[in-house]
Amino acid sequence: SLTRSIRQVDARLEAIRQDPAMEHAVVRISGQAMLATARESVGAGFIAIDPAAETPATLLVLKHIVEGALFAADDPNGMVIGRKTADSLGVKIGDKVVYTCTDRHGEIVSGLGRVRGIYETGSDQVDRFLVLLPMDKVRTVIGYGPDEATMIAGFCRDVSRVDSIRNRLIRQPLFMGVDVGSWEKTSPDMAGMIRIDRTFNYLFQVIVFL
C-alpha cells in the first residue's frame, strides 16, 4: 500500500549492501494504477525503479524487452509496459499514457508517461499487468519525499543465508520498526510451490532407495 512507506532508505540501503552475504540491493515503490489513453483504459500494477540500479538479474522483465529500451535515469516520463498492455491500450513506442493512482493520503493523482519500452515474457499475467515507472517522478506524483519508498529489495547468491541476513539486520537500530521479511514472506505462492516440489523430491528418493 502506498499509504505505508519507509524513510531513510538511503541509509538503510547502504546498511544492507554492507552485509557480507548480500550481493545487491535496490529501492522500489510498488502500487496499483489505472492506465489510460484517449480510447482505452486498463488496470495495472507498477514498480517505480531507479534504472541505473536495476539489472536483468534483479528485475527479470528487463531481459525480455523486445521493443525500445528501459527509460534513462534523467527521463521523468519514461514507461515500460508489457505486450498485452500495449495491445489493450493500442499504443506503441513513444505514445502517451496517463496513469492514475491514489497518493499517500488516499487522494486520486495522475501522471503522464511515454512508452519507451515494451517487454514480452510469455506470461499473460505479467505482460498484461506489470508496468515500470521512474522512481523520482512517482515520488513527486504520490507525495513521497526524496528519501522514501515502499520497499528495499536485497539479493543474495545463497538462499540458505537469507534468515541469517535478516537476523543481523533486525538487530541494528536503523531497522527498528521496519518489517524485514524473507522472499518466502513476499512471495508465499512461490515458496509453497518450492516446498511441495522438495517434498515430492524427497519422497521419490525414498522410493528409489527402497
mmCIF file of C-alpha atoms in Angstrom:
data_model
loop_
_atom_site.group_PDB
_atom_site.id
_atom_site.type_symbol
_atom_site.label_atom_id
_atom_site.label_comp_id
_atom_site.label_asym_id
_atom_site.label_seq_id
_atom_site.Cartn_x
_atom_site.Cartn_y
_atom_site.Cartn_z
ATOM 1 C CA SER A 1 0.000 0.000 0.000
ATOM 2 C CA LEU A 2 1.272 3.463 -0.881
ATOM 3 C CA THR A 3 -0.054 4.713 2.473
ATOM 4 C CA ARG A 4 2.680 2.660 4.183
ATOM 5 C CA SER A 5 6.223 3.701 3.400
ATOM 6 C CA ILE A 6 9.717 3.552 4.870
ATOM 7 C CA ARG A 7 12.014 6.532 5.288
ATOM 8 C CA GLN A 8 15.796 6.824 5.491
ATOM 9 C CA VAL A 9 16.002 4.487 2.533
ATOM 10 C CA ASP A 10 19.487 5.665 1.523
ATOM 11 C CA ALA A 11 20.972 4.866 4.932
ATOM 12 C CA ARG A 12 19.160 1.544 5.145
ATOM 13 C CA LEU A 13 20.149 0.665 1.572
ATOM 14 C CA GLU A 14 23.806 1.218 2.441
ATOM 15 C CA ALA A 15 23.492 -0.889 5.593
ATOM 16 C CA ILE A 16 22.033 -3.777 3.581
ATOM 17 C CA ARG A 17 24.770 -3.516 0.967
ATOM 18 C CA GLN A 18 27.404 -3.651 3.718
ATOM 19 C CA ASP A 19 26.280 -7.104 4.824
ATOM 20 C CA PRO A 20 28.981 -9.556 3.646
ATOM 21 C CA ALA A 21 26.423 -12.072 2.369
ATOM 22 C CA MET A 22 24.493 -9.516 0.298
ATOM 23 C CA GLU A 23 25.126 -9.232 -3.428
ATOM 24 C CA HIS A 24 22.983 -6.224 -4.319
ATOM 25 C CA ALA A 25 20.079 -4.097 -3.069
ATOM 26 C CA VAL A 26 17.696 -1.656 -4.741
ATOM 27 C CA VAL A 27 14.976 0.790 -3.673
ATOM 28 C CA ARG A 28 11.492 0.481 -5.177
ATOM 29 C CA ILE A 29 7.976 1.841 -4.907
ATOM 30 C CA SER A 30 5.167 -0.545 -5.805
ATOM 31 C CA GLY A 31 1.449 0.027 -6.123
ATOM 32 C CA GLN A 32 -1.599 -0.205 -8.356
ATOM 33 C CA ALA A 33 -2.734 2.212 -11.029
ATOM 34 C CA MET A 34 -5.150 2.712 -13.895
ATOM 35 C CA LEU A 35 -3.537 3.234 -17.309
ATOM 36 C CA ALA A 36 -5.491 5.209 -19.875
ATOM 37 C CA THR A 37 -5.269 6.622 -23.372
ATOM 38 C CA ALA A 38 -7.892 8.640 -25.216
ATOM 39 C CA ARG A 39 -9.563 5.381 -26.275
ATOM 40 C CA GLU A 40 -8.949 2.680 -23.679
ATOM 41 C CA SER A 41 -8.084 2.104 -20.009
ATOM 42 C CA VAL A 42 -6.742 -0.921 -18.119
ATOM 43 C CA GLY A 43 -5.780 -1.745 -14.546
ATOM 44 C CA ALA A 44 -2.139 -2.425 -13.763
ATOM 45 C CA GLY A 45 0.419 -2.843 -11.038
ATOM 46 C CA PHE A 46 3.505 -0.667 -11.170
ATOM 47 C CA ILE A 47 7.031 -0.788 -9.827
ATOM 48 C CA ALA A 48 8.869 2.529 -9.698
ATOM 49 C CA ILE A 49 12.616 1.969 -10.063
ATOM 50 C CA ASP A 50 15.973 3.656 -10.413
ATOM 51 C CA PRO A 51 17.032 2.462 -13.893
ATOM 52 C CA ALA A 52 20.706 2.927 -13.030
ATOM 53 C CA ALA A 53 20.437 0.412 -10.163
ATOM 54 C CA GLU A 54 18.327 -2.337 -11.754
ATOM 55 C CA THR A 55 19.653 -5.140 -13.949
ATOM 56 C CA PRO A 56 18.048 -8.210 -15.557
ATOM 57 C CA ALA A 57 19.340 -10.158 -12.540
ATOM 58 C CA THR A 58 17.264 -8.030 -10.135
ATOM 59 C CA LEU A 59 14.254 -7.413 -12.396
ATOM 60 C CA LEU A 60 13.637 -10.231 -14.856
ATOM 61 C CA VAL A 61 11.356 -8.324 -17.256
ATOM 62 C CA LEU A 62 14.338 -6.196 -18.324
ATOM 63 C CA LYS A 63 15.697 -9.271 -20.062
ATOM 64 C CA HIS A 64 12.506 -9.533 -22.121
ATOM 65 C CA ILE A 65 12.256 -6.033 -23.615
ATOM 66 C CA VAL A 66 11.536 -6.653 -27.305
ATOM 67 C CA GLU A 67 10.889 -3.084 -28.467
ATOM 68 C CA GLY A 68 12.572 0.129 -27.381
ATOM 69 C CA ALA A 69 14.573 0.115 -24.147
ATOM 70 C CA LEU A 70 14.421 0.908 -20.441
ATOM 71 C CA PHE A 71 13.967 4.629 -19.810
ATOM 72 C CA ALA A 72 17.043 6.653 -18.860
ATOM 73 C CA ALA A 73 17.726 7.970 -15.362
ATOM 74 C CA ASP A 74 17.041 11.550 -16.492
ATOM 75 C CA ASP A 75 13.763 10.689 -18.244
ATOM 76 C CA PRO A 76 10.887 11.681 -15.923
ATOM 77 C CA ASN A 77 8.154 10.438 -18.250
ATOM 78 C CA GLY A 78 9.546 7.058 -19.244
ATOM 79 C CA MET A 79 7.419 3.930 -19.033
ATOM 80 C CA VAL A 80 7.916 0.252 -19.853
ATOM 81 C CA ILE A 81 4.815 -1.894 -20.376
ATOM 82 C CA GLY A 82 4.020 -5.454 -21.368
ATOM 83 C CA ARG A 83 2.951 -6.550 -24.831
ATOM 84 C CA LYS A 84 -0.585 -7.403 -23.689
ATOM 85 C CA THR A 85 -0.982 -3.984 -22.068
ATOM 86 C CA ALA A 86 0.300 -2.240 -25.192
ATOM 87 C CA ASP A 87 -2.150 -4.193 -27.348
ATOM 88 C CA SER A 88 -5.074 -3.447 -24.999
ATOM 89 C CA LEU A 89 -4.301 0.278 -24.995
ATOM 90 C CA GLY A 90 -3.409 0.366 -28.683
ATOM 91 C CA VAL A 91 -0.082 2.106 -28.052
ATOM 92 C CA LYS A 92 3.442 1.812 -29.437
ATOM 93 C CA ILE A 93 6.860 3.236 -28.625
ATOM 94 C CA GLY A 94 6.640 6.979 -27.992
ATOM 95 C CA ASP A 95 2.884 7.107 -27.333
ATOM 96 C CA LYS A 96 1.467 8.863 -24.266
ATOM 97 C CA VAL A 97 -0.247 7.001 -21.423
ATOM 98 C CA VAL A 98 -1.821 8.559 -18.321
ATOM 99 C CA TYR A 99 -1.519 6.588 -15.079
ATOM 100 C CA THR A 100 -3.841 7.291 -12.158
ATOM 101 C CA CYS A 101 -3.420 6.054 -8.597
ATOM 102 C CA THR A 102 -4.035 7.131 -5.010
ATOM 103 C CA ASP A 103 -1.346 9.046 -3.153
ATOM 104 C CA ARG A 104 -0.158 8.526 0.418
ATOM 105 C CA HIS A 105 -3.279 10.280 1.735
ATOM 106 C CA GLY A 106 -5.740 8.313 -0.398
ATOM 107 C CA GLU A 107 -6.282 11.169 -2.865
ATOM 108 C CA ILE A 108 -6.526 10.400 -6.598
ATOM 109 C CA VAL A 109 -3.478 11.662 -8.525
ATOM 110 C CA SER A 110 -2.249 11.259 -12.102
ATOM 111 C CA GLY A 111 0.997 11.272 -14.041
ATOM 112 C CA LEU A 112 1.875 11.300 -17.716
ATOM 113 C CA GLY A 113 4.163 8.702 -19.237
ATOM 114 C CA ARG A 114 5.550 7.876 -22.641
ATOM 115 C CA VAL A 115 6.159 4.303 -23.702
ATOM 116 C CA ARG A 116 9.933 3.806 -24.001
ATOM 117 C CA GLY A 117 9.949 0.029 -23.978
ATOM 118 C CA ILE A 118 7.685 -2.984 -24.446
ATOM 119 C CA TYR A 119 8.522 -6.334 -22.898
ATOM 120 C CA GLU A 120 7.169 -9.806 -23.613
ATOM 121 C CA THR A 121 7.803 -12.584 -21.082
ATOM 122 C CA GLY A 122 5.343 -15.116 -22.488
ATOM 123 C CA SER A 123 3.283 -14.970 -19.292
ATOM 124 C CA ASP A 124 -0.087 -13.331 -19.980
ATOM 125 C CA GLN A 125 -0.491 -12.370 -16.329
ATOM 126 C CA VAL A 126 2.812 -10.473 -16.250
ATOM 127 C CA ASP A 127 2.588 -8.996 -19.749
ATOM 128 C CA ARG A 128 -0.899 -7.703 -19.045
ATOM 129 C CA PHE A 129 -0.255 -6.294 -15.562
ATOM 130 C CA LEU A 130 3.242 -5.047 -14.684
ATOM 131 C CA VAL A 131 4.388 -1.508 -15.558
ATOM 132 C CA LEU A 132 7.773 0.068 -14.830
ATOM 133 C CA LEU A 133 7.934 3.780 -13.956
ATOM 134 C CA PRO A 134 10.751 6.173 -12.933
ATOM 135 C CA MET A 135 11.271 6.484 -9.182
ATOM 136 C CA ASP A 136 11.711 10.268 -8.932
ATOM 137 C CA LYS A 137 8.605 11.046 -10.967
ATOM 138 C CA VAL A 138 6.423 8.652 -8.973
ATOM 139 C CA ARG A 139 7.680 10.132 -5.711
ATOM 140 C CA THR A 140 6.543 13.550 -6.908
ATOM 141 C CA VAL A 141 3.149 12.299 -8.075
ATOM 142 C CA ILE A 142 2.250 10.431 -4.876
ATOM 143 C CA GLY A 143 3.804 12.937 -2.471
ATOM 144 C CA TYR A 144 6.774 10.930 -1.203
ATOM 145 C CA GLY A 145 9.975 12.576 -0.016
ATOM 146 C CA PRO A 146 13.334 12.026 -1.772
ATOM 147 C CA ASP A 147 14.379 9.506 0.901
ATOM 148 C CA GLU A 148 11.135 7.491 0.988
ATOM 149 C CA ALA A 149 9.896 4.313 -0.702
ATOM 150 C CA THR A 150 7.755 1.247 -0.058
ATOM 151 C CA MET A 151 10.499 -1.364 -0.362
ATOM 152 C CA ILE A 152 14.207 -2.072 -0.313
ATOM 153 C CA ALA A 153 14.862 -5.354 -2.115
ATOM 154 C CA GLY A 154 18.055 -7.195 -1.216
ATOM 155 C CA PHE A 155 19.603 -10.008 -3.216
ATOM 156 C CA CYS A 156 21.998 -12.721 -2.068
ATOM 157 C CA ARG A 157 23.519 -15.578 -4.018
ATOM 158 C CA ASP A 158 22.840 -18.297 -1.415
ATOM 159 C CA VAL A 159 19.165 -18.644 -0.437
ATOM 160 C CA SER A 160 20.082 -20.625 2.663
ATOM 161 C CA ARG A 161 21.652 -17.477 4.165
ATOM 162 C CA VAL A 162 18.513 -15.322 3.944
ATOM 163 C CA ASP A 163 17.404 -15.954 7.526
ATOM 164 C CA SER A 164 20.852 -15.160 8.951
ATOM 165 C CA ILE A 165 20.968 -11.904 6.955
ATOM 166 C CA ARG A 166 17.526 -10.973 8.250
ATOM 167 C CA ASN A 167 18.536 -11.686 11.833
ATOM 168 C CA ARG A 168 21.601 -9.454 11.507
ATOM 169 C CA LEU A 169 19.554 -6.602 10.049
ATOM 170 C CA ILE A 170 16.763 -6.594 12.627
ATOM 171 C CA ARG A 171 19.331 -6.278 15.426
ATOM 172 C CA GLN A 172 20.514 -2.947 14.006
ATOM 173 C CA PRO A 173 18.867 0.206 15.454
ATOM 174 C CA LEU A 174 18.416 1.513 11.897
ATOM 175 C CA PHE A 175 15.857 -1.232 11.198
ATOM 176 C CA MET A 176 13.766 -0.801 14.338
ATOM 177 C CA GLY A 177 10.100 -0.529 13.367
ATOM 178 C CA VAL A 178 10.701 -1.745 9.808
ATOM 179 C CA ASP A 179 9.240 -5.008 8.524
ATOM 180 C CA VAL A 180 12.218 -7.110 7.396
ATOM 181 C CA GLY A 181 10.971 -10.234 5.642
ATOM 182 C CA SER A 182 12.407 -13.012 3.501
ATOM 183 C CA TRP A 183 11.376 -13.833 -0.039
ATOM 184 C CA GLU A 184 9.143 -16.575 1.395
ATOM 185 C CA LYS A 185 7.015 -13.869 3.016
ATOM 186 C CA THR A 186 6.860 -11.564 -0.007
ATOM 187 C CA SER A 187 6.233 -14.468 -2.450
ATOM 188 C CA PRO A 188 4.268 -17.062 -0.443
ATOM 189 C CA ASP A 189 2.845 -18.781 -3.537
ATOM 190 C CA MET A 190 6.311 -19.433 -4.947
ATOM 191 C CA ALA A 191 7.567 -20.578 -1.535
ATOM 192 C CA GLY A 192 4.654 -23.031 -1.294
ATOM 193 C CA MET A 193 5.379 -24.461 -4.737
ATOM 194 C CA ILE A 194 9.040 -24.969 -3.814
ATOM 195 C CA ARG A 195 8.100 -26.736 -0.565
ATOM 196 C CA ILE A 196 5.768 -29.088 -2.443
ATOM 197 C CA ASP A 197 8.445 -29.779 -5.059
ATOM 198 C CA ARG A 198 11.003 -30.602 -2.351
ATOM 199 C CA THR A 199 8.550 -32.895 -0.554
ATOM 200 C CA PHE A 200 7.874 -34.905 -3.721
ATOM 201 C CA ASN A 201 11.588 -34.992 -4.461
ATOM 202 C CA TYR A 202 12.368 -36.467 -1.020
ATOM 203 C CA LEU A 203 9.520 -38.960 -1.406
ATOM 204 C CA PHE A 204 10.789 -40.046 -4.814
ATOM 205 C CA GLN A 205 14.318 -40.539 -3.429
ATOM 206 C CA VAL A 206 12.970 -42.690 -0.591
ATOM 207 C CA ILE A 207 11.027 -44.846 -3.048
ATOM 208 C CA VAL A 208 14.102 -45.293 -5.270
ATOM 209 C CA PHE A 209 16.239 -46.141 -2.229
ATOM 210 C CA LEU A 210 13.743 -48.738 -1.001
#
